[in-house]
Coordinates of C-alpha atoms in Angstrom, one line a residue:
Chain A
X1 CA 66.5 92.2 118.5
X2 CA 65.7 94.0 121.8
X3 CA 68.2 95.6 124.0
X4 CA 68.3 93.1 126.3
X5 CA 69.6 90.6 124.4
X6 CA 72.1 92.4 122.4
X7 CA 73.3 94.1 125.5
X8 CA 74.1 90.1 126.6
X9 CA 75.8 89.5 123.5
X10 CA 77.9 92.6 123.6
X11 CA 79.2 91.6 127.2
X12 CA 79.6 88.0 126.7
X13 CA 82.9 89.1 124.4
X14 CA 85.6 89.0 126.0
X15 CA 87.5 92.0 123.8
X16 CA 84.6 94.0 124.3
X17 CA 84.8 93.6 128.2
X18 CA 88.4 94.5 127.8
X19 CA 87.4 97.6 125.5
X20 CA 84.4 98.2 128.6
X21 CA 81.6 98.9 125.6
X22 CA 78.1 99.5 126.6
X23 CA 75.5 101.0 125.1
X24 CA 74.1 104.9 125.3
X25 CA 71.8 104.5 123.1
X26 CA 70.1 101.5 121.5
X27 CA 67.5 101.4 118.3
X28 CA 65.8 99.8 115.8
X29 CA 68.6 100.5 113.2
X30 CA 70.6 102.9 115.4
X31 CA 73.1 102.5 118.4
X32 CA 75.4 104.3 120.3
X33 CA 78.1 102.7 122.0
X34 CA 80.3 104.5 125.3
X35 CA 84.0 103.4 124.9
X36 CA 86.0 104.5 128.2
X37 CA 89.7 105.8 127.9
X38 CA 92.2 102.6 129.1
X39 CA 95.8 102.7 128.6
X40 CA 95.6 99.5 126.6
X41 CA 94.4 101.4 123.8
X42 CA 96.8 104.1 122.9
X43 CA 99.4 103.7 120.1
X44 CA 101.8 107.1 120.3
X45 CA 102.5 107.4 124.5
X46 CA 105.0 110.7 123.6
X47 CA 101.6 112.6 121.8
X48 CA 98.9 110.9 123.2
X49 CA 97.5 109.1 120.4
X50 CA 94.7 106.2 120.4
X51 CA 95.3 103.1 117.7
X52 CA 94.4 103.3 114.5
X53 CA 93.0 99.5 114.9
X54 CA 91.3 99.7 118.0
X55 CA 89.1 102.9 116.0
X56 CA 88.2 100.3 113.5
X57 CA 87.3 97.5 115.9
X58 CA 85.2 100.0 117.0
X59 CA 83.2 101.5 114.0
X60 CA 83.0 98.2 112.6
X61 CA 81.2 97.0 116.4
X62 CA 78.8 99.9 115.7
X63 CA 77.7 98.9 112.4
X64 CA 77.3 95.2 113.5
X65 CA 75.3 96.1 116.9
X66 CA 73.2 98.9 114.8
X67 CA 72.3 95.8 112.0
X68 CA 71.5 93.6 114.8
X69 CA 69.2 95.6 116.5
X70 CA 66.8 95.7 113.1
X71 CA 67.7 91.9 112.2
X72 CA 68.5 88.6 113.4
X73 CA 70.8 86.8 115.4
X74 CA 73.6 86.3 113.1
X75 CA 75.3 89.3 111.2
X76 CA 78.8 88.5 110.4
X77 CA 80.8 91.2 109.0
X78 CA 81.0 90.7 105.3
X79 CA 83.7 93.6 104.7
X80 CA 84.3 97.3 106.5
X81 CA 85.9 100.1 105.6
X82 CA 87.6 103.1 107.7
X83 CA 88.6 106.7 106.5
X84 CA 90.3 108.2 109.7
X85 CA 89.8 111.8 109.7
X86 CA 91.9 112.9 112.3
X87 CA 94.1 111.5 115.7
X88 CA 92.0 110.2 118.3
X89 CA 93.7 111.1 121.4
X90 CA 93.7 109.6 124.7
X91 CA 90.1 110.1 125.9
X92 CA 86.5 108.3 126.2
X93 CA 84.9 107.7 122.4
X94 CA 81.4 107.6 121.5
X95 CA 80.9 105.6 118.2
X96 CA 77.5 105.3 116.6
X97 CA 76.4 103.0 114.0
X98 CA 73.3 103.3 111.8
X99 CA 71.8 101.1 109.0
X100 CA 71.8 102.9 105.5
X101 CA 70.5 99.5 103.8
X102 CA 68.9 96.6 104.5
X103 CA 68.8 93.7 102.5
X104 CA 67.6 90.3 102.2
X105 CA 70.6 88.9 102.6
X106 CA 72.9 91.9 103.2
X107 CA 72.5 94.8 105.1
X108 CA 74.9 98.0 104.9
X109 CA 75.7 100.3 107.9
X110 CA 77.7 103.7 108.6
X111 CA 79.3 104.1 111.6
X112 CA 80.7 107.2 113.2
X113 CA 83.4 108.1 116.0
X114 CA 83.6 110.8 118.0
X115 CA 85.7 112.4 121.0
X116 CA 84.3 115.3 123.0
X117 CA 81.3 117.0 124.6
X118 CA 77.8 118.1 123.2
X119 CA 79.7 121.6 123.5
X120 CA 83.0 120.6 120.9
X121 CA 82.4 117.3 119.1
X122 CA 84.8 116.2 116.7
X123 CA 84.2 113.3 114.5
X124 CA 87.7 111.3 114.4
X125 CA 86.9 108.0 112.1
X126 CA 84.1 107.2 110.1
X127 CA 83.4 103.4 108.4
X128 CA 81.2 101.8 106.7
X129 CA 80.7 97.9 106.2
X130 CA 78.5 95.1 104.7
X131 CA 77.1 92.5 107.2
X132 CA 75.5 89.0 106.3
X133 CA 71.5 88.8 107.1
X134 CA 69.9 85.7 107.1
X135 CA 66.6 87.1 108.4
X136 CA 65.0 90.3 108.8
X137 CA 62.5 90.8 112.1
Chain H
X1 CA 113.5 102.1 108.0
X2 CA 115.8 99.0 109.8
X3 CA 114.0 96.4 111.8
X4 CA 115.6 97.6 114.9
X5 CA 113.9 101.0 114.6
X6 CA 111.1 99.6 113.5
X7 CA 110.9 97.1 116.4
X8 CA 111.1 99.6 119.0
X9 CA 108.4 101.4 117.4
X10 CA 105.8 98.1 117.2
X11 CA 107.1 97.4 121.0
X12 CA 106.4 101.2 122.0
X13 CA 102.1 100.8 121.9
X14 CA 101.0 99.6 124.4
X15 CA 98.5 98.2 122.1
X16 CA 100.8 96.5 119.9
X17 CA 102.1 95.4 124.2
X18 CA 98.6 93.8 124.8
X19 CA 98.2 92.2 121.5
X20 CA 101.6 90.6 122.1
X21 CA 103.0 91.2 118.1
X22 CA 106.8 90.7 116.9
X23 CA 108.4 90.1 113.4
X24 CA 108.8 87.2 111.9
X25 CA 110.0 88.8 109.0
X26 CA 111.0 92.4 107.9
X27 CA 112.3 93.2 104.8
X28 CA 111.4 96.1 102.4
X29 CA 108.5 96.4 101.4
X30 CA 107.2 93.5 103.5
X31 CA 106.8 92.4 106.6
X32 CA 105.4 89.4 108.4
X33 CA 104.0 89.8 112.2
X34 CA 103.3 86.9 114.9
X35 CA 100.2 87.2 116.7
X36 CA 99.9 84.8 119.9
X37 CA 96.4 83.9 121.0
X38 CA 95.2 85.7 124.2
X39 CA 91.6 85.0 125.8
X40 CA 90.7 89.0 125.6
X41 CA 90.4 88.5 121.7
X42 CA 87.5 86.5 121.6
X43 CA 83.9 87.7 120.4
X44 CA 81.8 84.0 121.0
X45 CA 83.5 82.2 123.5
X46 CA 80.6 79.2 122.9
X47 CA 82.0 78.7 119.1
X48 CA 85.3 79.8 119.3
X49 CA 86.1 82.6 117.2
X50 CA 88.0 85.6 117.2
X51 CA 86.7 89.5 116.9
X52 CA 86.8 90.7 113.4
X53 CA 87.7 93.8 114.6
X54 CA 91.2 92.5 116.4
X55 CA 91.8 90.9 112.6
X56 CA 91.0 94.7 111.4
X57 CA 93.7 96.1 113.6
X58 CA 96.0 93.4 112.9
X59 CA 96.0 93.7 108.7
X60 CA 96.1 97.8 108.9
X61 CA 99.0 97.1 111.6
X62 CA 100.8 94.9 108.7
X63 CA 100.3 97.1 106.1
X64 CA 101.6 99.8 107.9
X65 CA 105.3 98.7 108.8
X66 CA 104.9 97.2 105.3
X67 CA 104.9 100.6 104.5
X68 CA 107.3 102.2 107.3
X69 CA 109.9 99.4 106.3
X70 CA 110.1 101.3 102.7
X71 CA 109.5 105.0 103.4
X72 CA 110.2 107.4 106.4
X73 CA 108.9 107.7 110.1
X74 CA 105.3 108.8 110.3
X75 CA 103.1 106.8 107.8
X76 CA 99.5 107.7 109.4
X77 CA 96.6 104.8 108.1
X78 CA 94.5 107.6 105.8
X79 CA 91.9 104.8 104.8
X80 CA 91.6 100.5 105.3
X81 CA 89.5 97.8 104.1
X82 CA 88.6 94.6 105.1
X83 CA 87.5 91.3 103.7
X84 CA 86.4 88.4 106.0
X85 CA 86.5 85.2 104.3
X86 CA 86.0 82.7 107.2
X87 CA 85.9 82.9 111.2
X88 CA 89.3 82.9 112.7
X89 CA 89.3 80.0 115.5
X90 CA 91.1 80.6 119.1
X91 CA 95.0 79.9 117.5
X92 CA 97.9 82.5 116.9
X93 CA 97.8 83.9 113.8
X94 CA 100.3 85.4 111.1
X95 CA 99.8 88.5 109.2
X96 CA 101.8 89.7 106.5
X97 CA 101.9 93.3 104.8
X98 CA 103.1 94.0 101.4
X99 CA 103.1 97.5 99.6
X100 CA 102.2 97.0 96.0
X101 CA 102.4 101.6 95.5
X102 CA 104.6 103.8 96.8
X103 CA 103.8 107.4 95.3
X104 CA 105.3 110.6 96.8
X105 CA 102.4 111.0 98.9
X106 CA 100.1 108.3 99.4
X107 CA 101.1 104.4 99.4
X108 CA 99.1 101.3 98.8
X109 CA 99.5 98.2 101.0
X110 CA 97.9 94.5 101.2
X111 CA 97.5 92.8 104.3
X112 CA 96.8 88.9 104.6
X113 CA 95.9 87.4 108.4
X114 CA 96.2 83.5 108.2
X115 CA 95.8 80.5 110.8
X116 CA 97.4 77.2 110.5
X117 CA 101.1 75.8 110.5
X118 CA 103.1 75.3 106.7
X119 CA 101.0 71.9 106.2
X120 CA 97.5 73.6 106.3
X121 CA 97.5 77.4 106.1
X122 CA 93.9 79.0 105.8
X123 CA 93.9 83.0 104.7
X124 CA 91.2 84.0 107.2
X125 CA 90.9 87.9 105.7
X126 CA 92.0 90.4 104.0
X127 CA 93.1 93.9 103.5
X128 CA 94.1 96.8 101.4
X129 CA 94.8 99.9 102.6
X130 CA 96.1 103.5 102.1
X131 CA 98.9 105.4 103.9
X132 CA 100.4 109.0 103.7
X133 CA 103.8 109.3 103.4
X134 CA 105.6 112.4 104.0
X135 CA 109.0 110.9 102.0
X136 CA 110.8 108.1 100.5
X137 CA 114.2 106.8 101.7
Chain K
X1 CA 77.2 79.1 84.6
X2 CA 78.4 77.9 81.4
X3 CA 80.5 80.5 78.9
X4 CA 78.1 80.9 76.0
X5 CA 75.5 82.3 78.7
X6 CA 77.7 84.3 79.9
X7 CA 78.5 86.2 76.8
X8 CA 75.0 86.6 76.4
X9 CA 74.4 88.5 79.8
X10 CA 77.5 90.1 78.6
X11 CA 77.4 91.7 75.3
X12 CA 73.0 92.2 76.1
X13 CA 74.0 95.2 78.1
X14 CA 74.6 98.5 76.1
X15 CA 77.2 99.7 78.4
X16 CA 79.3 96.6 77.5
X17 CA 78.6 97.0 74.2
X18 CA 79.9 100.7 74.2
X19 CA 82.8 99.2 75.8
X20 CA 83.1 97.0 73.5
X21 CA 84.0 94.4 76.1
X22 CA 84.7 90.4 75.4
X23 CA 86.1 87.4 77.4
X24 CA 89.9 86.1 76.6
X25 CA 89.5 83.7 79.1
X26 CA 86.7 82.3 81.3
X27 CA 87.1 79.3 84.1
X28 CA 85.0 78.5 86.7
X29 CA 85.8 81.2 89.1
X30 CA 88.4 83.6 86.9
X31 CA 87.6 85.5 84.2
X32 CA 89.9 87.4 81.9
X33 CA 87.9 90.3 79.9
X34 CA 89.8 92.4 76.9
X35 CA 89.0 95.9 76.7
X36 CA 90.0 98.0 73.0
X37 CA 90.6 101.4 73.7
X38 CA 88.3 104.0 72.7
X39 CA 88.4 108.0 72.4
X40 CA 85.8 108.4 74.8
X41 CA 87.1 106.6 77.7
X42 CA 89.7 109.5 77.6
X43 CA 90.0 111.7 80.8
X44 CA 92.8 114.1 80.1
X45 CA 93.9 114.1 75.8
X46 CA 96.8 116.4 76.5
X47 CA 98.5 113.7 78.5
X48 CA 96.8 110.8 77.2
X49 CA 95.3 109.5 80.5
X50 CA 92.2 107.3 80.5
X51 CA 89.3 108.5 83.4
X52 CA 89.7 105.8 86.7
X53 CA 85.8 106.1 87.0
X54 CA 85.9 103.9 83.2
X55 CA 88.7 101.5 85.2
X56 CA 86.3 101.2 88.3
X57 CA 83.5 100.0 86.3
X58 CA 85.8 97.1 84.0
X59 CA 87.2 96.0 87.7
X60 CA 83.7 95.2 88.6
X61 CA 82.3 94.0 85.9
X62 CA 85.6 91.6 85.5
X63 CA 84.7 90.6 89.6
X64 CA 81.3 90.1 88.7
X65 CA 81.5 87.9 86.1
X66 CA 84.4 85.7 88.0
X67 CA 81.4 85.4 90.5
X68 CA 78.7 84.9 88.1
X69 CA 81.0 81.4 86.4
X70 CA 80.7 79.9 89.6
X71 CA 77.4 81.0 91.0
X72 CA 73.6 81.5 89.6
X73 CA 72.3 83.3 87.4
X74 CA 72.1 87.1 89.7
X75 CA 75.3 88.0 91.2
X76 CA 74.5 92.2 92.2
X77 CA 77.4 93.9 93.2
X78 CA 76.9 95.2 96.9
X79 CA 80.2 97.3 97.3
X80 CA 83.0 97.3 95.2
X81 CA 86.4 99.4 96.4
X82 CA 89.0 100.7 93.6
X83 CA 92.9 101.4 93.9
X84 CA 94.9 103.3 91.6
X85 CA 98.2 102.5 91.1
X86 CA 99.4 104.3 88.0
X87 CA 97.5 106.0 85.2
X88 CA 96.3 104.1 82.8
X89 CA 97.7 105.1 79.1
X90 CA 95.6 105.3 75.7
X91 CA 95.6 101.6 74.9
X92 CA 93.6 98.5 75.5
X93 CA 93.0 96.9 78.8
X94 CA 92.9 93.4 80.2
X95 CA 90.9 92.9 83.2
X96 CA 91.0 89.9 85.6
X97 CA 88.3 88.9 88.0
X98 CA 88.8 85.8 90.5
X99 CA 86.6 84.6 93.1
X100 CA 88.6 84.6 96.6
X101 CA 85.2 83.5 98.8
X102 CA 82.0 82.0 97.6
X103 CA 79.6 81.8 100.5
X104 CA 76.2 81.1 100.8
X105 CA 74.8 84.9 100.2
X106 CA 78.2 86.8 99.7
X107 CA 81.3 86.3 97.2
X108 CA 84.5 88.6 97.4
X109 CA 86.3 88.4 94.2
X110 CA 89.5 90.5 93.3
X111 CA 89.9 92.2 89.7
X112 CA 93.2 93.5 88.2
X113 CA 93.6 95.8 85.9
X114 CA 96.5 96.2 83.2
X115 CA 97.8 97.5 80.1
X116 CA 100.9 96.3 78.0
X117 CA 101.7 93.3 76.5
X118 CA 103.4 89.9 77.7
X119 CA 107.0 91.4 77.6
X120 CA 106.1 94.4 79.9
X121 CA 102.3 94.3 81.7
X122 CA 101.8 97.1 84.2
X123 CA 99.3 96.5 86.9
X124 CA 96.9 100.0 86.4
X125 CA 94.4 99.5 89.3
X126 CA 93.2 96.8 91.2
X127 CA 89.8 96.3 93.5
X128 CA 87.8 93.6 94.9
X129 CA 83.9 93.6 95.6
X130 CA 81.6 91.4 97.5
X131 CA 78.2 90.7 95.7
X132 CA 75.0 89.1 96.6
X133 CA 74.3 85.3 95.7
X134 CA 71.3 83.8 96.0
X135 CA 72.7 80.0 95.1
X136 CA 75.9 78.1 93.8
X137 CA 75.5 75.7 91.1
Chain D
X1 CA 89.5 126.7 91.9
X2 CA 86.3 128.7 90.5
X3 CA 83.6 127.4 88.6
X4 CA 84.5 128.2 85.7
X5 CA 87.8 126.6 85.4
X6 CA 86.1 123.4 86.7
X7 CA 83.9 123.7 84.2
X8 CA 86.5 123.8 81.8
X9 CA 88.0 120.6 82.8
X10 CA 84.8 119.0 83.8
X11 CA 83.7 119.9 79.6
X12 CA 87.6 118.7 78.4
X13 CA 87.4 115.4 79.2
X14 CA 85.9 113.0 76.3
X15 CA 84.2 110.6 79.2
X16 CA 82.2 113.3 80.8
X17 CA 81.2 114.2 77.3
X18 CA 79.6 110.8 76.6
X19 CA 77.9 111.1 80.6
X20 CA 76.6 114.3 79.6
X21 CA 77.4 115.9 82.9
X22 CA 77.2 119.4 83.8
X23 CA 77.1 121.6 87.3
X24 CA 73.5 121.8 89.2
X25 CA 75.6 123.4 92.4
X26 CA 79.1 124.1 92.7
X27 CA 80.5 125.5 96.5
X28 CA 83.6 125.3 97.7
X29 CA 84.1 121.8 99.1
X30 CA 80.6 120.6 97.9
X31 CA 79.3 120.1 94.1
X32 CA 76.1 119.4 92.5
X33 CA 76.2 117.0 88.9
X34 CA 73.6 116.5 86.8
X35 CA 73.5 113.3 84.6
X36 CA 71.0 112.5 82.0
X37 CA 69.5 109.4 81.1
X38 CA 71.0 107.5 77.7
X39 CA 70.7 104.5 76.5
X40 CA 73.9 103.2 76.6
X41 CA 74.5 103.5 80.3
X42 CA 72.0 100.6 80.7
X43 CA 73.3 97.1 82.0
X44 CA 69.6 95.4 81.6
X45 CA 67.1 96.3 79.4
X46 CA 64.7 93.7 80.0
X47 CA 63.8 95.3 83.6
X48 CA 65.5 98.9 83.1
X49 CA 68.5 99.0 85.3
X50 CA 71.5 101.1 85.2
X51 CA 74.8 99.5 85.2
X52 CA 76.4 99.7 88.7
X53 CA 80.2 100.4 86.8
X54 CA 78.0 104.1 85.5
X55 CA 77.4 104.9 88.9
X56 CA 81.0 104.2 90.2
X57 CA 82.0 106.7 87.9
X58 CA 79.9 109.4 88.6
X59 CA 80.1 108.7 92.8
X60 CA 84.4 109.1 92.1
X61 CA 83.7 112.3 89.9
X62 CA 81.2 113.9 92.2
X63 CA 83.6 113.8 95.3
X64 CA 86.8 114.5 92.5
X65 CA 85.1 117.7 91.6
X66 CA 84.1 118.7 95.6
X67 CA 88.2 117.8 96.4
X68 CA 89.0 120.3 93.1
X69 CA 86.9 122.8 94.2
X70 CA 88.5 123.6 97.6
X71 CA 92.0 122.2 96.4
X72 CA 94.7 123.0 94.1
X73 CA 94.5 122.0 90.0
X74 CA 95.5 118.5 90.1
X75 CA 93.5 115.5 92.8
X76 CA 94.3 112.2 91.2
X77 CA 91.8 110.0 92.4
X78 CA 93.8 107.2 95.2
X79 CA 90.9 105.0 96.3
X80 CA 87.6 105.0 95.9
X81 CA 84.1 102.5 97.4
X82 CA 80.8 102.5 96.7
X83 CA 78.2 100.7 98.0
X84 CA 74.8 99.7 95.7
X85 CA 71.4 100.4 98.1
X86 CA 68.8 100.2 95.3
X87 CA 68.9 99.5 91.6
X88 CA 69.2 102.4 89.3
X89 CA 66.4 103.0 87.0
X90 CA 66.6 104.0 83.5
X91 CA 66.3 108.1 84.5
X92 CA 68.4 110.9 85.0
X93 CA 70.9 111.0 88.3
X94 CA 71.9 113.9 90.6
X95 CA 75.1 113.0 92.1
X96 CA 76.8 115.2 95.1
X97 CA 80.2 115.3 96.4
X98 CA 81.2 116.9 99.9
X99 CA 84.8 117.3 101.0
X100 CA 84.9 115.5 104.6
X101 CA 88.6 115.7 105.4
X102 CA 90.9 118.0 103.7
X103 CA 94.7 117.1 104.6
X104 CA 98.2 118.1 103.6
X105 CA 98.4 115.4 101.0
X106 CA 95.2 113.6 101.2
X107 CA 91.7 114.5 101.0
X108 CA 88.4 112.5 101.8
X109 CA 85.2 113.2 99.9
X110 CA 81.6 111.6 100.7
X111 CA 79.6 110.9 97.4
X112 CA 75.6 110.3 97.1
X113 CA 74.1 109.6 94.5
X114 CA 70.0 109.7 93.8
X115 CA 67.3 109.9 91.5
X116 CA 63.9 111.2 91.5
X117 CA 62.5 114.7 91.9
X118 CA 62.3 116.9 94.9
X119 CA 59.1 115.4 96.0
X120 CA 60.5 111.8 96.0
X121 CA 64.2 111.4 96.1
X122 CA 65.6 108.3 96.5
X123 CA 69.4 107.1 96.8
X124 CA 70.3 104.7 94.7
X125 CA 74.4 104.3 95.8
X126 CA 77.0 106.0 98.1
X127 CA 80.6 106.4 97.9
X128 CA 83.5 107.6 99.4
X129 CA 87.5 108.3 98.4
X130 CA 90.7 109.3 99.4
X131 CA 92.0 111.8 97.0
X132 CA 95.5 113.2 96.6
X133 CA 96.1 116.8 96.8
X134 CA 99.0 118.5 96.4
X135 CA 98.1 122.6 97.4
X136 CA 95.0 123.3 99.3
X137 CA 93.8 126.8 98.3

């Protein structure tokens, strides 16, 4: 699927216009998706810590987008998976999502979060999750 | 940990705030948490379903004051997982956390997000996760 | 697929055979597998403590062949994710697999793994896997 | 822990007897296995295949061993996933493990497993756990 469309897609959703997603970078197999800071998203207010559910909403977006972009129309997630490495605290997120397998019927894709500049990156969350293909471009 | 403390800890995100969540139930070991239906939680508008990645936050939320209702203050997500087994439709939902291990350092839980009233009550996905816990009341 | 085919597929693979693995049970959709104990499924002999990668592979196979009674004839696992509860002693097993979601190219199923007899069973470690399906009979 | 007390326990336990498995690299927070081919790790004979329960088992040792190696004596295995890319074919494996978080009670390892020589390498499953640690070294 080209950019264009998935781009549509990604801002027809409602929760992802309230998480303000776009994309940074967008490939065949490989996306990169901007997540602004918003107050909405933090869990601990006293030490500045981002929810644990909104990171996996997140990683779990990734994969799907980064499984679009080399299939069809429809992936649904089939199951994910998160390992949270360390807090996320209350700052923009850059989440990528890459395919690692893809399937005639399911795909499998990694996803990664991050918070940070090029300088100091740390990788906070990291997931990875099964999507439903029902055809391959 | 007592509901009240508990309570004031769900109501304290202001994630937990936008997502509109409250007990329905809170015993040891258990809980059960109310979800209302807001428009901001919807991935196809055209169809009518819900983001899988709200239901991801929702389970690892359930499972986790499953968790905090049996053992101390700070029971940090270390890893989730979740199973989608159908589309959730544009309705409240009900999600209920149990902990099936509590070990000195790490505890088990299941999550279980379902739509529908008593008559008809569809289990729309599920998860297991793992949490660290510092000590056992 | 029908029992006797099943045991077929079953006791035709060598690993199964080293395991020595056969059904107690098998319904459309559940299966109940017995496993004798054997010395070399031993992790640890001074405490007696059978190795969790041999209790990862009977919770698949028990999830696979739950999926395989109620589906066609290839039923690949695509990810499978293990919890441990408790060690598992030097005795014989019983693993359950039941099919929570059969879709059209992915089925979830949940496995169980315990030890003891009627009077006192012990849940050892549980998982649940999603596996490819190519039709349902 | 050095290698050679790994090696110890890698050598006591009867399982990894029957797998054959030895050290091809052993770091701190990273190990190398080597498993050999044998006959009774096969699940199909007819078109060669590995059985997908072996390679669970050697994905949760590799990242045990990469946890053990930059942790105290003792990281019971909590949870552990693997995903299937590829059928295994009836060769010898290489399977790595690599620490990716190392906490104060819980440690995360990545695990790869692959076959094939240098010139062609190809992996055949991934995995990745949540390990309990009790000391880090």
């Amino acid at each position: 699927m080209d950019r264009t469309e998935a781009e549509e897609i990604l801002q027809s959703a409602p929760f992802h216009d309230f998480l303000g997603l776009s994309f940074a970078d967008y490939e065949r197999g490989r996306v990169v998706v901007n997540v602004p800071f918003r107050d909405e998203l933090v869990v601990n207010q006293e030490h500045g810590i981002l929810h644990g559910g909104v990171l996996a909403s997140l990683l779990d977006i990734a994969g799907h987008y980064a499984v679009l972009s080399q299939a069809g129309a429809r992936v649904p997630t089939a199951d994910f998976r998160i390992d949270y490495l360390r807090p996320a605290t209350t700052a923009s997120m850059t989440v990528t999502g890459e395919v690692v397998r893809m399937g005639s019927n399911i795909a499998v894709a990694n996803a990664e979060l991050s918070q940070g500049n090029e300088a100091e990156r740390r990788t906070v969350a990291v997931g990875r999750g099964a999507y439903g293909v029902s055809h391959v471009e």
